[in-house]
mmCIF file of C-alpha atoms and ligand atoms in Angstrom:
data_model
loop_
_atom_site.group_PDB
_atom_site.id
_atom_site.type_symbol
_atom_site.label_atom_id
_atom_site.label_comp_id
_atom_site.label_asym_id
_atom_site.label_seq_id
_atom_site.Cartn_x
_atom_site.Cartn_y
_atom_site.Cartn_z
ATOM 1 C CA UNK A 1 23.997 -132.755 -68.435
ATOM 2 C CA UNK A 2 27.124 -135.153 -68.792
ATOM 3 C CA UNK A 3 28.490 -136.559 -65.547
ATOM 4 C CA UNK A 4 32.063 -136.271 -67.043
ATOM 5 C CA UNK A 5 33.292 -132.359 -67.272
ATOM 6 C CA UNK A 6 33.214 -131.445 -70.603
ATOM 7 C CA UNK A 7 37.333 -130.424 -71.191
ATOM 8 C CA UNK A 8 37.608 -132.521 -74.489
ATOM 9 C CA UNK A 9 35.924 -132.878 -77.524
ATOM 10 C CA UNK A 10 35.672 -136.168 -77.705
ATOM 11 C CA UNK A 11 34.549 -138.100 -80.956
ATOM 12 C CA UNK A 12 31.232 -140.767 -80.586
ATOM 13 C CA UNK A 13 33.057 -144.275 -79.536
ATOM 14 C CA UNK A 14 33.387 -145.958 -76.567
ATOM 15 C CA UNK A 15 36.422 -148.296 -76.155
ATOM 16 C CA UNK A 16 36.206 -150.862 -73.634
ATOM 17 C CA UNK A 17 39.009 -153.268 -74.614
ATOM 18 C CA UNK A 18 42.494 -154.042 -76.336
ATOM 19 C CA UNK A 19 44.957 -156.260 -77.767
ATOM 20 C CA UNK A 20 48.074 -155.030 -79.195
ATOM 21 C CA UNK A 21 47.610 -152.586 -81.608
ATOM 22 C CA UNK A 22 43.879 -153.105 -81.673
ATOM 23 C CA UNK A 23 40.905 -151.759 -80.167
ATOM 24 C CA UNK A 24 37.122 -152.663 -79.443
ATOM 25 C CA UNK A 25 34.266 -150.686 -78.699
ATOM 26 C CA UNK A 26 31.065 -151.423 -77.013
ATOM 27 C CA UNK A 27 29.604 -152.453 -79.832
ATOM 28 C CA UNK A 28 32.460 -155.190 -80.867
ATOM 29 C CA UNK A 29 34.074 -153.057 -83.738
ATOM 30 C CA UNK A 30 37.727 -153.099 -83.940
ATOM 31 C CA UNK A 31 40.111 -150.766 -84.901
ATOM 32 C CA UNK A 32 43.635 -149.703 -85.460
ATOM 33 C CA UNK A 33 45.524 -148.222 -82.824
ATOM 34 C CA UNK A 34 47.892 -145.844 -84.483
ATOM 35 C CA UNK A 35 47.863 -143.391 -81.979
ATOM 36 C CA UNK A 36 48.893 -145.423 -78.832
ATOM 37 C CA UNK A 37 46.906 -143.157 -76.200
ATOM 38 C CA UNK A 38 49.124 -140.613 -77.327
ATOM 39 C CA UNK A 39 52.559 -142.289 -77.429
ATOM 40 C CA UNK A 40 51.681 -144.051 -73.964
ATOM 41 C CA UNK A 41 50.621 -147.545 -75.316
ATOM 42 C CA UNK A 42 53.979 -148.201 -76.705
ATOM 43 C CA UNK A 43 53.920 -152.142 -75.864
ATOM 44 C CA UNK A 44 50.205 -152.432 -77.585
ATOM 45 C CA UNK A 45 47.367 -152.713 -75.205
ATOM 46 C CA UNK A 46 47.354 -155.601 -72.781
ATOM 47 C CA UNK A 47 50.956 -156.655 -73.201
ATOM 48 C CA UNK A 48 51.224 -159.710 -70.863
ATOM 49 C CA UNK A 49 54.474 -158.563 -69.561
ATOM 50 C CA UNK A 50 52.993 -155.477 -68.109
ATOM 51 C CA UNK A 51 50.214 -156.968 -67.365
ATOM 52 C CA UNK A 52 51.696 -159.876 -65.456
ATOM 53 C CA UNK A 53 53.712 -157.612 -63.601
ATOM 54 C CA UNK A 54 50.536 -155.326 -62.454
ATOM 55 C CA UNK A 55 48.919 -158.303 -61.197
ATOM 56 C CA UNK A 56 51.865 -159.685 -59.135
ATOM 57 C CA UNK A 57 52.516 -156.520 -57.981
ATOM 58 C CA UNK A 58 48.922 -156.083 -57.091
ATOM 59 C CA UNK A 59 48.959 -159.014 -54.947
ATOM 60 C CA UNK A 60 52.127 -157.763 -52.699
ATOM 61 C CA UNK A 61 52.273 -154.026 -52.546
ATOM 62 C CA UNK A 62 50.155 -151.077 -54.225
ATOM 63 C CA UNK A 63 51.478 -148.676 -52.154
ATOM 64 C CA UNK A 64 53.981 -147.027 -49.014
ATOM 65 C CA UNK A 65 54.636 -143.882 -48.379
ATOM 66 C CA UNK A 66 57.875 -142.054 -49.828
ATOM 67 C CA UNK A 67 58.698 -141.987 -46.235
ATOM 68 C CA UNK A 68 60.546 -145.709 -47.044
ATOM 69 C CA UNK A 69 62.264 -146.952 -49.955
ATOM 70 C CA UNK A 70 60.151 -148.671 -51.811
ATOM 71 C CA UNK A 71 61.761 -151.494 -53.851
ATOM 72 C CA UNK A 72 60.218 -151.496 -57.380
ATOM 73 C CA UNK A 73 60.856 -147.622 -57.243
ATOM 74 C CA UNK A 74 64.641 -148.600 -56.663
ATOM 75 C CA UNK A 75 64.484 -151.431 -59.203
ATOM 76 C CA UNK A 76 63.157 -148.887 -62.021
ATOM 77 C CA UNK A 77 65.373 -146.127 -60.857
ATOM 78 C CA UNK A 78 68.461 -148.298 -61.763
ATOM 79 C CA UNK A 79 66.595 -149.162 -64.867
ATOM 80 C CA UNK A 80 66.323 -145.742 -65.986
ATOM 81 C CA UNK A 81 69.821 -144.447 -64.854
ATOM 82 C CA UNK A 82 70.788 -147.662 -66.628
ATOM 83 C CA UNK A 83 68.901 -147.307 -70.082
ATOM 84 C CA UNK A 84 69.599 -143.430 -69.723
ATOM 85 C CA UNK A 85 73.094 -143.060 -68.204
ATOM 86 C CA UNK A 86 71.460 -140.520 -65.878
ATOM 87 C CA UNK A 87 72.542 -140.615 -62.718
ATOM 88 C CA UNK A 88 69.281 -140.423 -60.276
ATOM 89 C CA UNK A 89 65.879 -139.796 -60.384
ATOM 90 C CA UNK A 90 62.487 -138.525 -59.496
ATOM 91 C CA UNK A 91 59.297 -140.385 -59.929
ATOM 92 C CA UNK A 92 55.663 -138.215 -60.450
ATOM 93 C CA UNK A 93 52.373 -139.235 -61.806
ATOM 94 C CA UNK A 94 52.593 -137.676 -64.893
ATOM 95 C CA UNK A 95 54.363 -135.781 -67.838
ATOM 96 C CA UNK A 96 53.344 -132.406 -66.194
ATOM 97 C CA UNK A 97 54.531 -133.057 -62.776
ATOM 98 C CA UNK A 98 57.642 -134.263 -64.323
ATOM 99 C CA UNK A 99 58.341 -130.857 -65.537
ATOM 100 C CA UNK A 100 57.557 -129.437 -62.587
ATOM 101 C CA UNK A 101 59.725 -130.883 -61.177
ATOM 102 C CA UNK A 102 62.651 -130.309 -63.502
ATOM 103 C CA UNK A 103 61.592 -126.312 -63.187
ATOM 104 C CA UNK A 104 62.104 -126.691 -59.934
ATOM 105 C CA UNK A 105 65.444 -128.058 -59.818
ATOM 106 C CA UNK A 106 66.259 -125.355 -62.225
ATOM 107 C CA UNK A 107 65.196 -122.868 -60.287
ATOM 108 C CA UNK A 108 66.721 -123.924 -57.079
ATOM 109 C CA UNK A 109 69.898 -124.678 -58.851
ATOM 110 C CA UNK A 110 69.531 -120.384 -59.666
ATOM 111 C CA UNK A 111 68.770 -119.910 -55.700
ATOM 112 C CA UNK A 112 71.793 -121.696 -55.164
ATOM 113 C CA UNK A 113 74.122 -119.914 -57.227
ATOM 114 C CA UNK A 114 72.581 -116.490 -55.755
ATOM 115 C CA UNK A 115 70.391 -115.940 -58.474
ATOM 116 C CA UNK A 116 66.914 -115.173 -57.151
ATOM 117 C CA UNK A 117 64.481 -114.899 -59.831
ATOM 118 C CA UNK A 118 66.003 -117.218 -62.215
ATOM 119 C CA UNK A 119 64.511 -117.652 -65.965
ATOM 120 C CA UNK A 120 64.217 -120.767 -67.707
ATOM 121 C CA UNK A 121 64.541 -120.311 -72.106
ATOM 122 C CA UNK A 122 61.589 -121.900 -73.563
ATOM 123 C CA UNK A 123 60.601 -122.501 -76.983
ATOM 124 C CA UNK A 124 57.776 -121.508 -79.601
ATOM 125 C CA UNK A 125 55.084 -124.227 -80.190
ATOM 126 C CA UNK A 126 56.657 -126.258 -76.901
ATOM 127 C CA UNK A 127 54.199 -128.470 -74.902
ATOM 128 C CA UNK A 128 54.833 -128.907 -71.235
ATOM 129 C CA UNK A 129 51.578 -129.931 -69.555
ATOM 130 C CA UNK A 130 48.728 -128.154 -68.313
ATOM 131 C CA UNK A 131 49.643 -127.235 -64.595
ATOM 132 C CA UNK A 132 50.270 -123.757 -63.765
ATOM 133 C CA UNK A 133 54.417 -123.303 -64.280
ATOM 134 C CA UNK A 134 53.941 -126.180 -67.350
ATOM 135 C CA UNK A 135 51.295 -124.371 -68.911
ATOM 136 C CA UNK A 136 53.430 -120.961 -68.745
ATOM 137 C CA UNK A 137 56.275 -122.614 -70.472
ATOM 138 C CA UNK A 138 53.998 -124.178 -72.711
ATOM 139 C CA UNK A 139 54.337 -121.788 -76.046
ATOM 140 C CA UNK A 140 50.521 -122.411 -77.151
ATOM 141 C CA UNK A 141 48.460 -119.331 -76.670
ATOM 142 C CA UNK A 142 45.233 -120.996 -77.371
ATOM 143 C CA UNK A 143 45.663 -123.671 -73.999
ATOM 144 C CA UNK A 144 46.667 -120.424 -71.929
ATOM 145 C CA UNK A 145 44.242 -118.485 -72.463
ATOM 146 C CA UNK A 146 41.551 -117.437 -69.428
ATOM 147 C CA UNK A 147 44.220 -119.142 -66.809
ATOM 148 C CA UNK A 148 45.918 -115.925 -66.247
ATOM 149 C CA UNK A 149 48.448 -114.596 -64.491
ATOM 150 C CA UNK A 150 50.934 -117.119 -65.425
ATOM 151 C CA UNK A 151 54.122 -117.343 -64.079
ATOM 152 C CA UNK A 152 57.345 -115.313 -64.007
ATOM 153 C CA UNK A 153 60.299 -116.754 -64.914
ATOM 154 C CA UNK A 154 60.035 -117.884 -68.534
ATOM 155 C CA UNK A 155 61.650 -116.186 -71.688
ATOM 156 C CA UNK A 156 59.893 -117.942 -74.905
ATOM 157 C CA UNK A 157 62.505 -118.139 -78.412
ATOM 158 C CA UNK A 158 61.804 -119.441 -81.607
ATOM 159 C CA UNK A 159 62.840 -123.287 -81.576
ATOM 160 C CA UNK A 160 65.354 -124.278 -83.423
ATOM 161 C CA UNK A 161 67.109 -120.682 -83.596
ATOM 162 C CA UNK A 162 70.476 -120.828 -81.881
ATOM 163 C CA UNK A 163 71.250 -117.037 -82.259
ATOM 164 C CA UNK A 164 67.765 -116.114 -80.132
ATOM 165 C CA UNK A 165 69.184 -118.028 -77.269
ATOM 166 C CA UNK A 166 72.712 -116.675 -77.486
ATOM 167 C CA UNK A 167 71.014 -113.112 -77.542
ATOM 168 C CA UNK A 168 68.467 -113.993 -74.300
ATOM 169 C CA UNK A 169 71.645 -115.181 -72.616
ATOM 170 C CA UNK A 170 73.884 -112.248 -73.045
ATOM 171 C CA UNK A 171 71.007 -109.790 -72.329
ATOM 172 C CA UNK A 172 69.864 -111.677 -68.953
ATOM 173 C CA UNK A 173 72.362 -112.577 -66.214
ATOM 174 C CA UNK A 174 69.193 -114.751 -64.598
ATOM 175 C CA UNK A 175 68.995 -117.278 -66.935
ATOM 176 C CA UNK A 176 69.779 -120.376 -65.293
ATOM 177 C CA UNK A 177 68.123 -123.212 -67.583
ATOM 178 C CA UNK A 178 66.880 -123.938 -71.729
ATOM 179 C CA UNK A 179 64.216 -126.277 -71.793
ATOM 180 C CA UNK A 180 62.658 -127.646 -75.212
ATOM 181 C CA UNK A 181 61.376 -131.154 -76.732
ATOM 182 C CA UNK A 182 63.714 -133.261 -79.263
ATOM 183 C CA UNK A 183 60.871 -133.569 -81.211
ATOM 184 C CA UNK A 184 57.681 -131.439 -80.642
ATOM 185 C CA UNK A 185 55.074 -133.743 -80.286
ATOM 186 C CA UNK A 186 52.303 -131.007 -79.914
ATOM 187 C CA UNK A 187 53.650 -128.480 -82.002
ATOM 188 C CA UNK A 188 53.680 -129.943 -85.661
ATOM 189 C CA UNK A 189 56.243 -132.371 -84.855
ATOM 190 C CA UNK A 190 59.165 -129.860 -85.542
ATOM 191 C CA UNK A 191 62.240 -131.979 -85.367
ATOM 192 C CA UNK A 192 65.199 -130.455 -83.810
ATOM 193 C CA UNK A 193 68.432 -130.941 -85.558
ATOM 194 C CA UNK A 194 71.467 -132.624 -84.084
ATOM 195 C CA UNK A 195 73.616 -129.563 -84.841
ATOM 196 C CA UNK A 196 71.115 -127.614 -83.293
ATOM 197 C CA UNK A 197 71.072 -129.669 -79.884
ATOM 198 C CA UNK A 198 74.604 -130.128 -79.944
ATOM 199 C CA UNK A 199 74.791 -126.119 -80.181
ATOM 200 C CA UNK A 200 72.109 -126.032 -76.987
ATOM 201 C CA UNK A 201 74.419 -127.888 -75.185
ATOM 202 C CA UNK A 202 77.679 -126.104 -75.877
ATOM 203 C CA UNK A 203 75.723 -122.476 -74.747
ATOM 204 C CA UNK A 204 74.463 -124.160 -71.692
ATOM 205 C CA UNK A 205 77.906 -125.399 -70.989
ATOM 206 C CA UNK A 206 79.832 -122.511 -71.793
ATOM 207 C CA UNK A 207 77.104 -120.029 -69.296
ATOM 208 C CA UNK A 208 76.820 -122.688 -66.819
ATOM 209 C CA UNK A 209 73.196 -123.767 -67.596
ATOM 210 C CA UNK A 210 70.688 -126.615 -67.443
ATOM 211 C CA UNK A 211 69.883 -128.332 -70.468
ATOM 212 C CA UNK A 212 66.581 -129.726 -69.621
ATOM 213 C CA UNK A 213 64.778 -132.280 -72.527
ATOM 214 C CA UNK A 214 61.107 -132.970 -72.184
ATOM 215 C CA UNK A 215 60.977 -136.608 -73.131
ATOM 216 C CA UNK A 216 57.638 -137.397 -72.022
ATOM 217 C CA UNK A 217 56.649 -137.660 -75.737
ATOM 218 C CA UNK A 218 60.243 -138.682 -77.418
ATOM 219 C CA UNK A 219 61.222 -141.336 -74.552
ATOM 220 C CA UNK A 220 60.825 -144.873 -74.090
ATOM 221 C CA UNK A 221 61.771 -146.125 -77.369
ATOM 222 C CA UNK A 222 59.634 -143.906 -79.827
ATOM 223 C CA UNK A 223 61.739 -142.329 -81.791
ATOM 224 C CA UNK A 224 64.223 -145.139 -81.844
ATOM 225 C CA UNK A 225 66.719 -144.708 -79.196
ATOM 226 C CA UNK A 226 65.211 -145.454 -75.415
ATOM 227 C CA UNK A 227 65.429 -141.405 -75.641
ATOM 228 C CA UNK A 228 65.718 -139.283 -78.562
ATOM 229 C CA UNK A 229 68.991 -137.579 -77.046
ATOM 230 C CA UNK A 230 70.914 -140.895 -77.294
ATOM 231 C CA UNK A 231 70.784 -140.334 -81.409
ATOM 232 C CA UNK A 232 73.210 -137.210 -80.800
ATOM 233 C CA UNK A 233 75.844 -138.165 -78.635
ATOM 234 C CA UNK A 234 75.394 -135.934 -75.835
ATOM 235 C CA UNK A 235 74.274 -135.594 -72.091
ATOM 236 C CA UNK A 236 71.261 -133.695 -70.894
ATOM 237 C CA UNK A 237 71.388 -132.446 -67.213
ATOM 238 C CA UNK A 238 67.883 -133.308 -66.856
ATOM 239 C CA UNK A 239 65.270 -135.100 -68.982
ATOM 240 C CA UNK A 240 61.839 -136.135 -68.276
ATOM 241 C CA UNK A 241 59.303 -138.556 -69.147
ATOM 242 C CA UNK A 242 56.320 -140.162 -69.031
ATOM 243 C CA UNK A 243 53.434 -141.466 -71.441
ATOM 244 C CA UNK A 244 55.169 -144.745 -72.537
ATOM 245 C CA UNK A 245 57.022 -145.264 -69.209
ATOM 246 C CA UNK A 246 53.807 -146.998 -68.176
ATOM 247 C CA UNK A 247 52.434 -148.347 -71.077
ATOM 248 C CA UNK A 248 49.164 -146.362 -69.635
ATOM 249 C CA UNK A 249 49.548 -147.059 -65.840
ATOM 250 C CA UNK A 250 50.224 -143.138 -64.476
ATOM 251 C CA UNK A 251 53.795 -142.656 -64.097
ATOM 252 C CA UNK A 252 56.422 -139.780 -64.841
ATOM 253 C CA UNK A 253 59.994 -139.477 -64.462
ATOM 254 C CA UNK A 254 62.974 -136.369 -63.843
ATOM 255 C CA UNK A 255 65.726 -137.867 -64.437
ATOM 256 C CA UNK A 256 68.968 -135.569 -63.406
ATOM 257 C CA UNK A 257 73.278 -135.767 -63.922
ATOM 258 C CA UNK A 258 76.079 -133.292 -62.385
ATOM 259 C CA UNK A 259 74.800 -130.536 -60.221
ATOM 260 C CA UNK A 260 71.375 -131.083 -61.440
ATOM 261 C CA UNK A 261 71.326 -134.455 -59.618
ATOM 262 C CA UNK A 262 72.415 -132.959 -56.198
ATOM 263 C CA UNK A 263 69.803 -129.898 -56.402
ATOM 264 C CA UNK A 264 66.854 -131.039 -54.650
ATOM 265 C CA UNK A 265 67.566 -132.004 -51.200
ATOM 266 C CA UNK A 266 65.191 -133.890 -48.550
ATOM 267 C CA UNK A 267 61.949 -131.954 -48.000
ATOM 268 C CA UNK A 268 62.253 -129.829 -51.293
ATOM 269 C CA UNK A 269 59.965 -131.747 -53.032
ATOM 270 C CA UNK A 270 57.924 -134.691 -53.149
ATOM 271 C CA UNK A 271 54.345 -136.872 -54.298
ATOM 272 C CA UNK A 272 52.281 -139.111 -52.251
ATOM 273 C CA UNK A 273 52.023 -141.323 -55.419
ATOM 274 C CA UNK A 274 54.884 -140.628 -57.603
ATOM 275 C CA UNK A 275 57.365 -144.351 -57.835
ATOM 276 C CA UNK A 276 54.123 -146.146 -56.199
ATOM 277 C CA UNK A 277 55.412 -149.856 -55.999
ATOM 278 C CA UNK A 278 52.354 -150.661 -58.742
ATOM 279 C CA UNK A 279 53.160 -148.056 -61.020
ATOM 280 C CA UNK A 280 57.049 -148.633 -61.196
ATOM 281 C CA UNK A 281 56.403 -152.461 -61.495
ATOM 282 C CA UNK A 282 54.880 -151.613 -64.921
ATOM 283 C CA UNK A 283 57.524 -149.492 -65.540
ATOM 284 C CA UNK A 284 59.956 -152.186 -64.951
ATOM 285 C CA UNK A 285 58.142 -154.349 -67.148
ATOM 286 C CA UNK A 286 57.929 -151.842 -70.149
ATOM 287 C CA UNK A 287 62.007 -150.880 -69.734
ATOM 288 C CA UNK A 288 62.483 -154.543 -69.601
ATOM 289 C CA UNK A 289 60.157 -155.501 -72.483
ATOM 290 C CA UNK A 290 61.743 -152.740 -74.904
ATOM 291 C CA UNK A 291 65.210 -154.412 -74.215
ATOM 292 C CA UNK A 292 64.279 -158.063 -74.495
ATOM 293 C CA UNK A 293 62.113 -157.153 -77.576
ATOM 294 C CA UNK A 294 64.641 -155.016 -79.318
ATOM 295 C CA UNK A 295 61.970 -152.564 -79.518
ATOM 296 C CA UNK A 296 64.074 -149.499 -80.262
ATOM 297 C CA UNK A 297 65.409 -150.936 -83.733
ATOM 298 C CA UNK A 298 62.238 -151.782 -84.403
ATOM 299 C CA UNK A 299 60.407 -148.715 -83.935
ATOM 300 C CA UNK A 300 63.524 -147.217 -86.159
ATOM 301 C CA UNK A 301 62.676 -149.941 -88.794
ATOM 302 C CA UNK A 302 58.733 -149.624 -88.802
ATOM 303 C CA UNK A 303 59.334 -145.985 -88.834
ATOM 304 C CA UNK A 304 61.511 -146.094 -92.035
ATOM 305 C CA UNK A 305 59.126 -148.451 -93.422
ATOM 306 C CA UNK A 306 55.799 -146.167 -92.776
ATOM 307 C CA UNK A 307 57.689 -143.436 -94.279
ATOM 308 C CA UNK A 308 58.748 -145.169 -97.451
ATOM 309 C CA UNK A 309 55.528 -146.704 -97.850
ATOM 310 C CA UNK A 310 53.818 -143.079 -97.334
ATOM 311 C CA UNK A 311 56.258 -141.463 -99.691
ATOM 312 C CA UNK A 312 55.273 -144.048 -102.646
ATOM 313 C CA UNK A 313 51.581 -143.959 -101.691
ATOM 314 C CA UNK A 314 51.828 -139.836 -101.646
ATOM 315 C CA UNK A 315 54.298 -138.265 -103.556
ATOM 316 C CA UNK A 316 51.894 -138.156 -107.025
ATOM 317 C CA UNK A 317 48.915 -136.097 -105.205
ATOM 318 C CA UNK A 318 51.289 -133.426 -104.040
ATOM 319 C CA UNK A 319 49.307 -133.272 -101.190
ATOM 320 C CA UNK A 320 52.690 -134.263 -98.671
ATOM 321 C CA UNK A 321 54.659 -131.433 -98.240
ATOM 322 C CA UNK A 322 57.186 -133.113 -95.669
ATOM 323 C CA UNK A 323 57.443 -136.033 -93.277
ATOM 324 C CA UNK A 324 58.620 -135.065 -89.620
ATOM 325 C CA UNK A 325 59.661 -136.865 -86.634
ATOM 326 C CA UNK A 326 61.944 -139.521 -86.317
ATOM 327 C CA UNK A 327 61.440 -143.396 -85.769
ATOM 328 C CA UNK A 328 57.770 -144.250 -84.578
ATOM 329 C CA UNK A 329 56.946 -140.681 -84.045
ATOM 330 C CA UNK A 330 55.677 -139.391 -87.850
ATOM 331 C CA UNK A 331 53.999 -136.469 -88.962
ATOM 332 C CA UNK A 332 52.853 -136.007 -92.270
ATOM 333 C CA UNK A 333 52.800 -132.166 -93.061
ATOM 334 C CA UNK A 334 49.976 -131.690 -95.899
ATOM 335 C CA UNK A 335 49.623 -128.756 -98.123
ATOM 336 C CA UNK A 336 46.508 -127.491 -96.396
ATOM 337 C CA UNK A 337 44.295 -127.908 -92.854
ATOM 338 C CA UNK A 338 42.327 -131.648 -92.275
ATOM 339 C CA UNK A 339 40.128 -130.247 -89.384
ATOM 340 C CA UNK A 340 38.047 -133.603 -90.236
ATOM 341 C CA UNK A 341 40.426 -135.820 -90.785
ATOM 342 C CA UNK A 342 40.449 -137.627 -87.535
ATOM 343 C CA UNK A 343 36.997 -138.370 -87.647
ATOM 344 C CA UNK A 344 37.230 -139.162 -90.876
ATOM 345 C CA UNK A 345 39.342 -141.921 -90.196
ATOM 346 C CA UNK A 346 37.724 -143.008 -86.862
ATOM 347 C CA UNK A 347 35.010 -144.062 -89.564
ATOM 348 C CA UNK A 348 37.223 -146.339 -91.548
ATOM 349 C CA UNK A 349 38.582 -147.918 -88.570
ATOM 350 C CA UNK A 350 41.177 -146.082 -87.511
ATOM 351 C CA UNK A 351 42.999 -144.064 -84.871
ATOM 352 C CA UNK A 352 45.395 -140.880 -85.771
ATOM 353 C CA UNK A 353 45.583 -137.326 -84.609
ATOM 354 C CA UNK A 354 45.995 -133.975 -85.999
ATOM 355 C CA UNK A 355 48.271 -131.050 -84.577
ATOM 356 C CA UNK A 356 48.995 -127.306 -85.927
ATOM 357 C CA UNK A 357 46.218 -127.971 -88.414
ATOM 358 C CA UNK A 358 47.709 -129.702 -91.563
ATOM 359 C CA UNK A 359 49.631 -132.721 -89.613
ATOM 360 C CA UNK A 360 48.785 -136.305 -89.151
ATOM 361 C CA UNK A 361 50.576 -137.556 -86.477
ATOM 362 C CA UNK A 362 50.682 -141.185 -86.302
ATOM 363 C CA UNK A 363 52.485 -142.722 -83.000
ATOM 364 C CA UNK A 364 51.747 -146.212 -83.587
ATOM 365 C CA UNK A 365 52.817 -148.970 -81.033
ATOM 366 C CA UNK A 366 56.774 -149.991 -81.058
ATOM 367 C CA UNK A 367 55.775 -153.236 -81.883
ATOM 368 C CA UNK A 368 53.564 -152.722 -84.517
ATOM 369 C CA UNK A 369 53.746 -155.311 -87.424
ATOM 370 C CA UNK A 370 54.390 -154.925 -90.914
ATOM 371 C CA UNK A 371 50.836 -155.949 -92.117
ATOM 372 C CA UNK A 372 49.129 -153.073 -89.550
ATOM 373 C CA UNK A 373 51.734 -150.562 -90.853
ATOM 374 C CA UNK A 374 50.227 -151.594 -94.573
ATOM 375 C CA UNK A 375 47.121 -150.807 -93.514
ATOM 376 C CA UNK A 376 48.187 -147.382 -91.372
ATOM 377 C CA UNK A 377 49.830 -146.395 -94.876
ATOM 378 C CA UNK A 378 46.402 -147.758 -97.289
ATOM 379 C CA UNK A 379 43.995 -145.920 -94.890
ATOM 380 C CA UNK A 380 46.003 -142.531 -94.386
ATOM 381 C CA UNK A 381 47.113 -142.215 -97.840
ATOM 382 C CA UNK A 382 43.101 -142.805 -99.147
ATOM 383 C CA UNK A 383 42.002 -140.346 -96.518
ATOM 384 C CA UNK A 384 44.629 -137.797 -97.777
ATOM 385 C CA UNK A 385 44.216 -138.391 -101.518
ATOM 386 C CA UNK A 386 40.568 -137.900 -100.949
ATOM 387 C CA UNK A 387 41.236 -134.289 -99.405
ATOM 388 C CA UNK A 388 39.506 -132.190 -101.640
HETATM 389 N N1 PMP B 1 55.539 -132.798 -72.361
HETATM 390 C C1 PMP B 1 55.230 -133.727 -73.539
HETATM 391 C C2 PMP B 1 56.001 -133.152 -74.652
HETATM 392 C C3 PMP B 1 54.254 -133.868 -73.549
HETATM 393 O O1 PMP B 1 53.549 -134.475 -75.136
HETATM 394 C C4 PMP B 1 53.019 -134.024 -72.847
HETATM 395 C C5 PMP B 1 51.158 -134.566 -73.462
HETATM 396 N N2 PMP B 1 50.979 -133.965 -74.405
HETATM 397 C C6 PMP B 1 53.098 -133.545 -71.481
HETATM 398 C C7 PMP B 1 54.500 -133.056 -71.721
HETATM 399 C C8 PMP B 1 52.124 -133.493 -70.029
HETATM 400 O O2 PMP B 1 52.173 -134.828 -69.908
HETATM 401 P P1 PMP B 1 50.908 -135.241 -69.031
HETATM 402 O O3 PMP B 1 49.709 -135.503 -69.437
HETATM 403 O O4 PMP B 1 51.058 -136.717 -68.542
HETATM 404 O O5 PMP B 1 50.740 -134.442 -67.774
#
């Protein structure tokens, strides 16, 4: 029996080290990483700025209680407020926990206004995490199966349908918030339009609801802006992020503004490790590196390069129906399911992933270069063209 609980269908490879866009396994074989630990290692593996920040912080201070002020946590909060335009931050250790904080803010916001059975509108095919509240918010029956009873207080509507949100609000005075991903990372890379997101913003304004964006996967430069909402010219009330924020060091953040920023008061919520100095040192190095190395613009450019490359290579095969996503969050929608694609790519020395059965998901590091992008295009196109 394996010593590790069997919760993942793991592929047969064991990695020992990484550098930039490349990973090395126990046998010394190198792999091109077009997945970045699922949008985590946006700066690539072993980025010197992040490694140095972790080393320096490890020698200085690894942990103090959140009963005291923590200097690195303050600095990262200020940096995130600066790059987002939000007002304040609650730190967690993961994306699910950042979303738990968002859900608690929404519920408390309702409670403070006399709504004691608050309802949060969530989306079909959403993914918000695997804790009980975020599992409830997630729109995938397969990951919920066997874990009931789920929580009360969530109503699901079809993604990208403003009328559906409008109808729920009209029928239910207890709605306090709308929670959604601007691009559904686990949900087939479905990408919300500007009109839809702006429409959700207006509906939230008109009905005094919190607009809460899950940018766990889309944040930290992934879509070509620091946060995805910055493509559209509006501000959400709550934004969550994680993954790319620590470049691999576990950290999550729930950012808020306006009334949402004032909702939680001392004693309402907490976390032993959230905002720990070691994780915040890594986070600060990430935010600064994304700015200094102009990685949002680079991600945008390389996203365009990869999309153009795939169009050119795959148009004639008839296999490629659509390219979804933004920036370096790329979903190649195929005309059929490709259940062995991930394992086949691994044999070719490439890491990628498939969601929704037929969407090949590519999330290379933000600083991927053209030679690496060419290799990704070559290997993936050959695999797609070879599908029977
Ligand atoms: N939200 C989104 C949009 C995600 O993609 C994920 C992870 N795939 C999560 C939340 C959960 O994050 P974590 O695994 O860090 O809890």
